[in-house]
PDB file of C-alpha atoms and ligand atoms in Angstrom:
ATOM      1  CA  MET Z 160      -9.451   5.650  15.640  1.00 89.00           C
ATOM      2  CA  PHE Z 161     -10.503   4.020  12.527  1.00 93.00           C
ATOM      3  CA  ASN Z 162      -7.472   2.305  10.850  1.00 96.00           C
ATOM      4  CA  ILE Z 163      -7.856   0.613   7.373  1.00 97.00           C
ATOM      5  CA  ILE Z 164      -5.246  -1.060   5.073  1.00 98.00           C
ATOM      6  CA  ILE Z 165      -5.589  -1.225   1.445  1.00 98.00           C
ATOM      7  CA  PHE Z 166      -3.867  -4.054   0.257  1.00 98.00           C
ATOM      8  CA  GLY Z 167      -2.887  -5.610  -3.107  1.00 98.00           C
ATOM      9  CA  PRO Z 168      -0.355  -6.341  -5.616  1.00 97.00           C
ATOM     10  CA  PRO Z 169       1.404  -3.650  -7.401  1.00 96.00           C
ATOM     11  CA  GLY Z 170      -0.794  -1.736  -9.956  1.00 94.00           C
ATOM     12  CA  ALA Z 171      -4.092  -2.991  -8.132  1.00 97.00           C
ATOM     13  CA  GLY Z 172      -5.417   0.451  -7.732  1.00 96.00           C
ATOM     14  CA  LYS Z 173      -4.489   1.048  -4.028  1.00 97.00           C
ATOM     15  CA  GLY Z 174      -3.353   4.564  -4.069  1.00 95.00           C
ATOM     16  CA  THR Z 175      -6.225   5.361  -6.239  1.00 94.00           C
ATOM     17  CA  GLN Z 176      -8.643   4.153  -4.332  1.00 96.00           C
ATOM     18  CA  ALA Z 177      -7.117   5.327  -1.170  1.00 95.00           C
ATOM     19  CA  ASN Z 178      -7.917   9.057  -2.493  1.00 93.00           C
ATOM     20  CA  PHE Z 179     -11.780   8.446  -2.773  1.00 91.00           C
ATOM     21  CA  ILE Z 180     -11.379   6.918   1.223  1.00 93.00           C
ATOM     22  CA  ILE Z 181      -9.590   9.613   2.338  1.00 94.00           C
ATOM     23  CA  GLU Z 182     -12.245  12.141   0.904  1.00 92.00           C
ATOM     24  CA  SER Z 183     -15.151  10.358   2.059  1.00 91.00           C
ATOM     25  CA  TYR Z 184     -14.006   8.862   5.482  1.00 91.00           C
ATOM     26  CA  GLY Z 185     -11.596  11.802   6.408  1.00 93.00           C
ATOM     27  CA  LEU Z 186      -9.001   9.098   7.192  1.00 94.00           C
ATOM     28  CA  LYS Z 187      -5.178  10.188   6.852  1.00 95.00           C
ATOM     29  CA  HIS Z 188      -3.383   8.936   3.997  1.00 96.00           C
ATOM     30  CA  LEU Z 189      -0.210   7.048   4.666  1.00 97.00           C
ATOM     31  CA  SER Z 190       1.425   5.762   1.466  1.00 97.00           C
ATOM     32  CA  THR Z 191       5.044   4.539   2.167  1.00 98.00           C
ATOM     33  CA  GLY Z 192       5.619   4.325  -1.871  1.00 96.00           C
ATOM     34  CA  ASP Z 193       4.667   8.508  -1.804  1.00 96.00           C
ATOM     35  CA  MET Z 194       6.859   9.042   1.277  1.00 96.00           C
ATOM     36  CA  LEU Z 195       9.576   7.235  -0.425  1.00 97.00           C
ATOM     37  CA  ARG Z 196       9.120   9.238  -3.299  1.00 95.00           C
ATOM     38  CA  ALA Z 197       9.085  12.310  -1.609  1.00 96.00           C
ATOM     39  CA  ALA Z 198      12.246  11.778  -0.050  1.00 95.00           C
ATOM     40  CA  ARG Z 199      13.889  11.105  -3.444  1.00 95.00           C
ATOM     41  CA  LYS Z 200      12.579  14.374  -4.856  1.00 95.00           C
ATOM     42  CA  SER Z 201      14.154  16.479  -2.061  1.00 95.00           C
ATOM     43  CA  GLY Z 202      17.391  14.782  -2.446  1.00 95.00           C
ATOM     44  CA  THR Z 203      17.610  13.623   1.450  1.00 94.00           C
ATOM     45  CA  GLU Z 204      20.405  11.122   2.392  1.00 94.00           C
ATOM     46  CA  LEU Z 205      17.605   8.677   2.937  1.00 93.00           C
ATOM     47  CA  GLY Z 206      16.035   9.516  -0.404  1.00 95.00           C
ATOM     48  CA  ASN Z 207      19.525   8.994  -2.037  1.00 95.00           C
ATOM     49  CA  ARG Z 208      20.179   5.662  -0.283  1.00 94.00           C
ATOM     50  CA  VAL Z 209      16.754   4.098  -1.464  1.00 96.00           C
ATOM     51  CA  ALA Z 210      16.616   5.222  -5.101  1.00 96.00           C
ATOM     52  CA  ALA Z 211      18.114   2.407  -6.789  1.00 94.00           C
ATOM     53  CA  ILE Z 212      16.430  -0.091  -4.885  1.00 96.00           C
ATOM     54  CA  MET Z 213      13.101   1.507  -5.835  1.00 96.00           C
ATOM     55  CA  ASP Z 214      13.759   1.586  -9.380  1.00 95.00           C
ATOM     56  CA  SER Z 215      15.127  -2.017  -9.575  1.00 94.00           C
ATOM     57  CA  GLY Z 216      11.733  -3.033  -7.934  1.00 95.00           C
ATOM     58  CA  LYS Z 217      12.723  -4.475  -4.816  1.00 97.00           C
ATOM     59  CA  LEU Z 218      11.303  -3.530  -1.644  1.00 98.00           C
ATOM     60  CA  VAL Z 219      12.997  -1.002   0.624  1.00 97.00           C
ATOM     61  CA  SER Z 220      14.315  -2.327   3.956  1.00 97.00           C
ATOM     62  CA  ASP Z 221      11.691  -3.215   6.600  1.00 98.00           C
ATOM     63  CA  GLU Z 222      13.682  -1.017   9.056  1.00 98.00           C
ATOM     64  CA  ILE Z 223      13.419   2.235   6.768  1.00 97.00           C
ATOM     65  CA  VAL Z 224       9.482   1.907   5.924  1.00 98.00           C
ATOM     66  CA  ASN Z 225       8.968   0.925   9.786  1.00 98.00           C
ATOM     67  CA  GLU Z 226      10.662   3.989  10.969  1.00 97.00           C
ATOM     68  CA  LEU Z 227       8.860   6.314   8.538  1.00 96.00           C
ATOM     69  CA  VAL Z 228       5.385   5.018   9.455  1.00 97.00           C
ATOM     70  CA  GLU Z 229       5.938   5.102  13.309  1.00 97.00           C
ATOM     71  CA  GLU Z 230       6.873   8.607  13.273  1.00 95.00           C
ATOM     72  CA  GLN Z 231       3.869   9.419  11.243  1.00 94.00           C
ATOM     73  CA  VAL Z 232       1.417   7.582  13.746  1.00 95.00           C
ATOM     74  CA  LEU Z 233       3.006   8.609  16.923  1.00 93.00           C
ATOM     75  CA  ASN Z 234       3.002  12.246  15.588  1.00 90.00           C
ATOM     76  CA  GLY Z 235      -0.108  12.052  13.894  1.00 78.00           C
ATOM     77  CA  GLY Z 236      -2.015  14.475  16.338  1.00 74.00           C
ATOM     78  CA  ASP Z 237      -5.729  14.366  16.328  1.00 79.00           C
ATOM     79  CA  GLU Z 238      -6.298  11.970  13.443  1.00 85.00           C
ATOM     80  CA  LYS Z 239      -9.639  10.225  12.916  1.00 92.00           C
ATOM     81  CA  GLY Z 240      -7.514   7.221  11.628  1.00 95.00           C
ATOM     82  CA  PHE Z 241      -5.454   5.995   9.000  1.00 96.00           C
ATOM     83  CA  ILE Z 242      -5.356   4.549   5.630  1.00 97.00           C
ATOM     84  CA  PHE Z 243      -2.140   2.466   5.068  1.00 98.00           C
ATOM     85  CA  ASP Z 244      -1.333   2.006   1.392  1.00 98.00           C
ATOM     86  CA  GLY Z 245       1.511  -0.202   0.380  1.00 97.00           C
ATOM     87  CA  TYR Z 246       2.286  -0.635   3.827  1.00 98.00           C
ATOM     88  CA  PRO Z 247       2.689  -3.376   5.193  1.00 98.00           C
ATOM     89  CA  ARG Z 248       4.507  -5.232   2.721  1.00 98.00           C
ATOM     90  CA  THR Z 249       6.203  -8.131   4.778  1.00 98.00           C
ATOM     91  CA  VAL Z 250       5.070 -10.130   7.705  1.00 98.00           C
ATOM     92  CA  ALA Z 251       7.897  -8.451   9.665  1.00 98.00           C
ATOM     93  CA  GLN Z 252       6.090  -4.941   8.760  1.00 98.00           C
ATOM     94  CA  ALA Z 253       2.757  -6.222   9.819  1.00 98.00           C
ATOM     95  CA  GLU Z 254       4.013  -7.075  13.225  1.00 98.00           C
ATOM     96  CA  THR Z 255       5.706  -3.742  13.794  1.00 98.00           C
ATOM     97  CA  LEU Z 256       2.399  -1.991  12.409  1.00 98.00           C
ATOM     98  CA  ASP Z 257       0.275  -4.133  15.002  1.00 98.00           C
ATOM     99  CA  ALA Z 258       2.942  -3.095  17.595  1.00 98.00           C
ATOM    100  CA  ILE Z 259       2.850   0.728  16.882  1.00 97.00           C
ATOM    101  CA  LEU Z 260      -0.888   0.777  16.835  1.00 96.00           C
ATOM    102  CA  ALA Z 261      -0.929  -1.042  20.351  1.00 96.00           C
ATOM    103  CA  LYS Z 262       0.715   2.185  21.615  1.00 94.00           C
ATOM    104  CA  VAL Z 263      -2.070   4.140  20.434  1.00 93.00           C
ATOM    105  CA  ASP Z 264      -4.539   1.686  21.463  1.00 93.00           C
ATOM    106  CA  ALA Z 265      -6.242   1.844  17.879  1.00 94.00           C
ATOM    107  CA  PRO Z 266      -5.595  -1.785  16.205  1.00 96.00           C
ATOM    108  CA  VAL Z 267      -6.227  -2.449  12.368  1.00 97.00           C
ATOM    109  CA  LYS Z 268      -9.957  -2.344  11.899  1.00 97.00           C
ATOM    110  CA  GLY Z 269     -10.023  -4.098   8.703  1.00 97.00           C
ATOM    111  CA  VAL Z 270      -7.798  -4.978   5.471  1.00 98.00           C
ATOM    112  CA  LEU Z 271      -9.054  -4.257   2.027  1.00 97.00           C
ATOM    113  CA  PHE Z 272      -7.925  -6.867  -0.450  1.00 97.00           C
ATOM    114  CA  LEU Z 273      -8.017  -5.584  -4.156  1.00 98.00           C
ATOM    115  CA  LYS Z 274      -7.832  -8.389  -6.308  1.00 97.00           C
ATOM    116  CA  VAL Z 275      -6.707  -7.877  -9.794  1.00 96.00           C
ATOM    117  CA  PRO Z 276      -5.137 -10.578 -12.578  1.00 93.00           C
ATOM    118  CA  ASN Z 277      -1.742 -10.493 -13.338  1.00 91.00           C
ATOM    119  CA  GLU Z 278      -2.363  -9.585 -17.254  1.00 92.00           C
ATOM    120  CA  GLU Z 279      -4.323  -6.516 -16.310  1.00 94.00           C
ATOM    121  CA  LEU Z 280      -1.583  -5.454 -13.531  1.00 93.00           C
ATOM    122  CA  ILE Z 281       0.881  -5.263 -16.432  1.00 91.00           C
ATOM    123  CA  VAL Z 282      -1.078  -3.405 -18.704  1.00 93.00           C
ATOM    124  CA  ARG Z 283      -1.750  -0.484 -15.897  1.00 94.00           C
ATOM    125  CA  LEU Z 284       1.703  -0.212 -15.151  1.00 94.00           C
ATOM    126  CA  LEU Z 285       3.136  -0.269 -18.776  1.00 93.00           C
ATOM    127  CA  ASP Z 286       0.064   2.643 -19.311  1.00 94.00           C
ATOM    128  CA  ARG Z 287       1.065   4.765 -16.433  1.00 93.00           C
ATOM    129  CA  ALA Z 288       4.775   4.419 -17.437  1.00 92.00           C
ATOM    130  CA  LYS Z 289       3.501   6.189 -20.948  1.00 93.00           C
ATOM    131  CA  LYS Z 290       1.904   8.887 -18.723  1.00 93.00           C
ATOM    132  CA  GLN Z 291       3.898   9.566 -15.393  1.00 91.00           C
ATOM    133  CA  GLY Z 292       7.243   8.105 -16.649  1.00 87.00           C
ATOM    134  CA  ARG Z 293       7.696   6.444 -13.119  1.00 89.00           C
ATOM    135  CA  ALA Z 294      11.455   4.981 -13.052  1.00 88.00           C
ATOM    136  CA  ASP Z 295       9.980   1.652 -11.713  1.00 91.00           C
ATOM    137  CA  ASP Z 296       7.525   1.321 -14.437  1.00 92.00           C
ATOM    138  CA  ASN Z 297       9.335  -0.519 -16.854  1.00 92.00           C
ATOM    139  CA  GLU Z 298       8.891  -4.246 -17.993  1.00 90.00           C
ATOM    140  CA  GLU Z 299      11.854  -5.301 -15.899  1.00 93.00           C
ATOM    141  CA  SER Z 300      11.366  -3.698 -12.565  1.00 94.00           C
ATOM    142  CA  ILE Z 301       7.399  -4.672 -13.001  1.00 93.00           C
ATOM    143  CA  LYS Z 302       8.474  -8.201 -13.170  1.00 92.00           C
ATOM    144  CA  GLN Z 303      10.696  -7.911 -10.092  1.00 94.00           C
ATOM    145  CA  ARG Z 304       7.808  -6.088  -8.117  1.00 95.00           C
ATOM    146  CA  VAL Z 305       5.225  -8.864  -8.893  1.00 93.00           C
ATOM    147  CA  GLU Z 306       7.878 -11.389  -7.873  1.00 94.00           C
ATOM    148  CA  GLU Z 307       8.537  -9.521  -4.684  1.00 96.00           C
ATOM    149  CA  TYR Z 308       4.852  -9.197  -4.270  1.00 97.00           C
ATOM    150  CA  ASN Z 309       4.252 -12.954  -4.724  1.00 96.00           C
ATOM    151  CA  VAL Z 310       7.094 -14.060  -2.382  1.00 97.00           C
ATOM    152  CA  LYS Z 311       7.204 -11.394   0.458  1.00 98.00           C
ATOM    153  CA  THR Z 312       3.845  -9.718   0.560  1.00 98.00           C
ATOM    154  CA  LEU Z 313       1.095 -12.211  -0.255  1.00 97.00           C
ATOM    155  CA  PRO Z 314       1.693 -13.968   3.258  1.00 98.00           C
ATOM    156  CA  VAL Z 315       0.643 -10.488   4.791  1.00 98.00           C
ATOM    157  CA  ALA Z 316      -2.715 -11.234   3.682  1.00 98.00           C
ATOM    158  CA  LYS Z 317      -2.671 -14.609   5.348  1.00 98.00           C
ATOM    159  CA  TYR Z 318      -1.447 -12.944   8.683  1.00 98.00           C
ATOM    160  CA  TYR Z 319      -4.445 -10.655   8.705  1.00 98.00           C
ATOM    161  CA  GLU Z 320      -6.790 -13.589   7.408  1.00 98.00           C
ATOM    162  CA  GLU Z 321      -5.781 -15.227  10.611  1.00 98.00           C
ATOM    163  CA  GLN Z 322      -7.432 -12.232  12.679  1.00 96.00           C
ATOM    164  CA  GLY Z 323     -10.273 -12.396  10.459  1.00 96.00           C
ATOM    165  CA  LYS Z 324      -9.657  -8.963   9.097  1.00 97.00           C
ATOM    166  CA  VAL Z 325      -9.549  -9.674   5.364  1.00 97.00           C
ATOM    167  CA  VAL Z 326     -12.403  -8.417   3.071  1.00 96.00           C
ATOM    168  CA  ASP Z 327     -11.723  -9.281  -0.719  1.00 96.00           C
ATOM    169  CA  VAL Z 328     -12.851  -6.571  -3.144  1.00 97.00           C
ATOM    170  CA  VAL Z 329     -13.030  -7.351  -7.172  1.00 97.00           C
ATOM    171  CA  GLY Z 330     -10.674  -4.714  -8.307  1.00 97.00           C
ATOM    172  CA  LEU Z 331     -11.450  -5.203 -12.070  1.00 97.00           C
ATOM    173  CA  GLY Z 332     -13.945  -2.703 -13.723  1.00 96.00           C
ATOM    174  CA  THR Z 333     -14.209   1.465 -13.706  1.00 97.00           C
ATOM    175  CA  ILE Z 334     -12.460   3.133 -10.732  1.00 96.00           C
ATOM    176  CA  ASP Z 335     -16.311   4.315  -9.474  1.00 97.00           C
ATOM    177  CA  GLU Z 336     -17.467   0.865  -9.662  1.00 97.00           C
ATOM    178  CA  ILE Z 337     -14.785  -0.113  -7.680  1.00 97.00           C
ATOM    179  CA  GLN Z 338     -15.220   2.576  -5.016  1.00 96.00           C
ATOM    180  CA  GLY Z 339     -18.749   1.645  -4.676  1.00 97.00           C
ATOM    181  CA  ARG Z 340     -17.680  -1.952  -3.865  1.00 97.00           C
ATOM    182  CA  ILE Z 341     -15.294  -0.251  -0.955  1.00 96.00           C
ATOM    183  CA  ALA Z 342     -17.854   1.964  -0.010  1.00 95.00           C
ATOM    184  CA  GLY Z 343     -20.073  -1.211   1.141  1.00 95.00           C
ATOM    185  CA  SER Z 344     -17.122  -3.106   2.544  1.00 94.00           C
ATOM    186  CA  LEU Z 345     -16.160  -0.173   4.610  1.00 92.00           C
ATOM    187  CA  ASN Z 346     -19.814   0.216   5.972  1.00 88.00           C
ATOM    188  CA  LYS Z 347     -19.605  -3.179   7.282  1.00 84.00           C
ATOM    189  CA  LEU Z 348     -16.357  -3.065   9.492  1.00 85.00           C
TER     190      LEU Z 348
HETATM  191  P1  LIG O 692       4.164   1.730  -4.647  1.00 74.84           P
HETATM  192  O1  LIG O 692       3.933   3.372  -4.595  1.00 74.84           O
HETATM  193  O2  LIG O 692       3.118   1.642  -3.288  1.00 74.84           O
HETATM  194  O3  LIG O 692       3.567   1.502  -6.002  1.00 74.84           O
HETATM  195  P2  LIG O 692       2.462   0.485  -6.559  1.00 74.84           P
HETATM  196  O4  LIG O 692       2.352  -0.874  -5.935  1.00 74.84           O
HETATM  197  O5  LIG O 692       2.925   0.396  -8.017  1.00 74.84           O
HETATM  198  O6  LIG O 692       1.073   1.362  -6.139  1.00 74.84           O
HETATM  199  P3  LIG O 692       0.122   2.495  -6.540  1.00 74.84           P
HETATM  200  O7  LIG O 692      -0.466   2.730  -5.423  1.00 74.84           O
HETATM  201  O8  LIG O 692       1.078   3.151  -7.085  1.00 74.84           O
HETATM  202  O9  LIG O 692      -0.391   2.206  -7.871  1.00 74.84           O
HETATM  203  P4  LIG O 692      -1.941   1.915  -8.121  1.00 74.84           P
HETATM  204  O10 LIG O 692      -2.365   0.468  -7.741  1.00 74.84           O
HETATM  205  O11 LIG O 692      -3.014   2.919  -7.513  1.00 74.84           O
HETATM  206  O12 LIG O 692       5.589   1.600  -4.058  1.00 74.84           O
HETATM  207  C1  LIG O 692       6.923   1.696  -5.187  1.00 74.84           C
HETATM  208  C2  LIG O 692       7.993   1.063  -4.691  1.00 74.84           C
HETATM  209  O13 LIG O 692       8.269   1.770  -3.074  1.00 74.84           O
HETATM  210  C3  LIG O 692       7.763  -0.233  -4.230  1.00 74.84           C
HETATM  211  O14 LIG O 692       8.247  -1.041  -5.351  1.00 74.84           O
HETATM  212  C4  LIG O 692       9.244  -0.377  -3.120  1.00 74.84           C
HETATM  213  O15 LIG O 692      10.385  -0.302  -3.704  1.00 74.84           O
HETATM  214  C5  LIG O 692       8.707   1.044  -2.721  1.00 74.84           C
HETATM  215  N1  LIG O 692       8.230   0.749  -1.060  1.00 74.84           N
HETATM  216  C6  LIG O 692       6.818   1.343  -0.876  1.00 74.84           C
HETATM  217  N2  LIG O 692       6.437   0.871   0.173  1.00 74.84           N
HETATM  218  C7  LIG O 692       7.208  -0.200   0.680  1.00 74.84           C
HETATM  219  C8  LIG O 692       7.165  -1.019   1.751  1.00 74.84           C
HETATM  220  N3  LIG O 692       5.840  -0.915   2.824  1.00 74.84           N
HETATM  221  N4  LIG O 692       8.077  -1.484   1.916  1.00 74.84           N
HETATM  222  C9  LIG O 692       9.168  -1.735   1.055  1.00 74.84           C
HETATM  223  N5  LIG O 692       9.317  -1.043   0.200  1.00 74.84           N
HETATM  224  C10 LIG O 692       8.294  -0.221  -0.397  1.00 74.84           C
HETATM  225  O16 LIG O 692      -2.342   2.220  -9.461  1.00 74.84           O
HETATM  226  C11 LIG O 692      -1.752   1.570 -10.856  1.00 74.84           C
HETATM  227  C12 LIG O 692      -2.165   2.178 -12.211  1.00 74.84           C
HETATM  228  O17 LIG O 692      -3.269   1.822 -12.313  1.00 74.84           O
HETATM  229  C13 LIG O 692      -2.276   3.959 -12.103  1.00 74.84           C
HETATM  230  O18 LIG O 692      -1.956   4.229 -13.242  1.00 74.84           O
HETATM  231  C14 LIG O 692      -3.941   3.845 -12.017  1.00 74.84           C
HETATM  232  O19 LIG O 692      -4.305   5.223 -12.859  1.00 74.84           O
HETATM  233  C15 LIG O 692      -4.229   2.423 -12.824  1.00 74.84           C
HETATM  234  N6  LIG O 692      -5.786   2.233 -12.327  1.00 74.84           N
HETATM  235  C16 LIG O 692      -6.162   2.247 -11.174  1.00 74.84           C
HETATM  236  N7  LIG O 692      -7.577   1.653 -11.001  1.00 74.84           N
HETATM  237  C17 LIG O 692      -7.879   1.612 -12.092  1.00 74.84           C
HETATM  238  C18 LIG O 692      -8.854   0.755 -12.805  1.00 74.84           C
HETATM  239  N8  LIG O 692     -10.087   0.413 -12.034  1.00 74.84           N
HETATM  240  N9  LIG O 692      -8.930   0.325 -13.991  1.00 74.84           N
HETATM  241  C19 LIG O 692      -7.804   0.810 -15.115  1.00 74.84           C
HETATM  242  N10 LIG O 692      -6.730   1.459 -14.188  1.00 74.84           N
HETATM  243  C20 LIG O 692      -6.604   1.587 -12.996  1.00 74.84           C
END
C-alpha cells in the first residue's frame, strides 16, 4: 500500500491537490474535513456535535477523528493506498495513524508539505467564502484556524521530519504548476 499525507495550513490547497493525486495514482481520498461536513449535512448525532466547533475554527476532538479514520482504513477493502488530507492535525492523531497503519502493515510513505505564506492563505479562504459560502470561511474563524494550525498542527511536521518522511512543496503558483511539483516529489518516494 502506498500511503501519503498531504499536509499544510488551512487554505494551502490540500483538498485541491489531493484530487489530482487520486486521479493520477489511484489512491483513496480520506479527508477528515469532508467526512465531518458530510456528517453535518446528513444531520447525524456526530454531525450536530461537531458543527459549532468547526464553525468557530477549532479542531474537533482527536477521539472523534481518529475513530472516523480507523473505521475507513480497516474496512477499506482492497485499496492501493490512501491520501490523508487534513489528517493528522495533532501529534496524538499522528501517533494514532501510525498505530492504525501498523495493523495493516503499510506505514506512511511520505508527507507532502505544501508551503504557502499566511497572507496568501487569508486571500484564498476569503475568496472561497464568496464562492462556496462555507460557514468557517470568515475572518474570525480563519484567524482561529491559523492559530490552531500553528500551535497544534505544525508539531506534526516535526514528528514526521524526525522519521525522515517530509518533502516540502512550494504551494504558490497555478494549480497545474503545483501539480507538477507534487508529481516530481511523488516519483521520488
Ligand atoms: P478542512 O476541510 O481540512 O479545511 P482546510 O484546512 O480549509 O483545507 P481545504 O482542503 O478545504 O482547503 P484547500 O487548502 O484545498 O477542515 C475544516 C475543519 O474541519 C477544521 O477547521 C476542523 O474544525 C475540522 N477538522 C478537519 N480535520 C480535522 C482533524 N484531523 N482534526 C480535528 N479537526 C478537524 O483550498 C483552499 C482554497 O484555496 C480553495 O478555495 C481552493 O480553490 C484555493 N486554492 C487551492 N490551490 C490554489 C492555488 N494554487 N492558487 C489559488 N487558489 C488556490
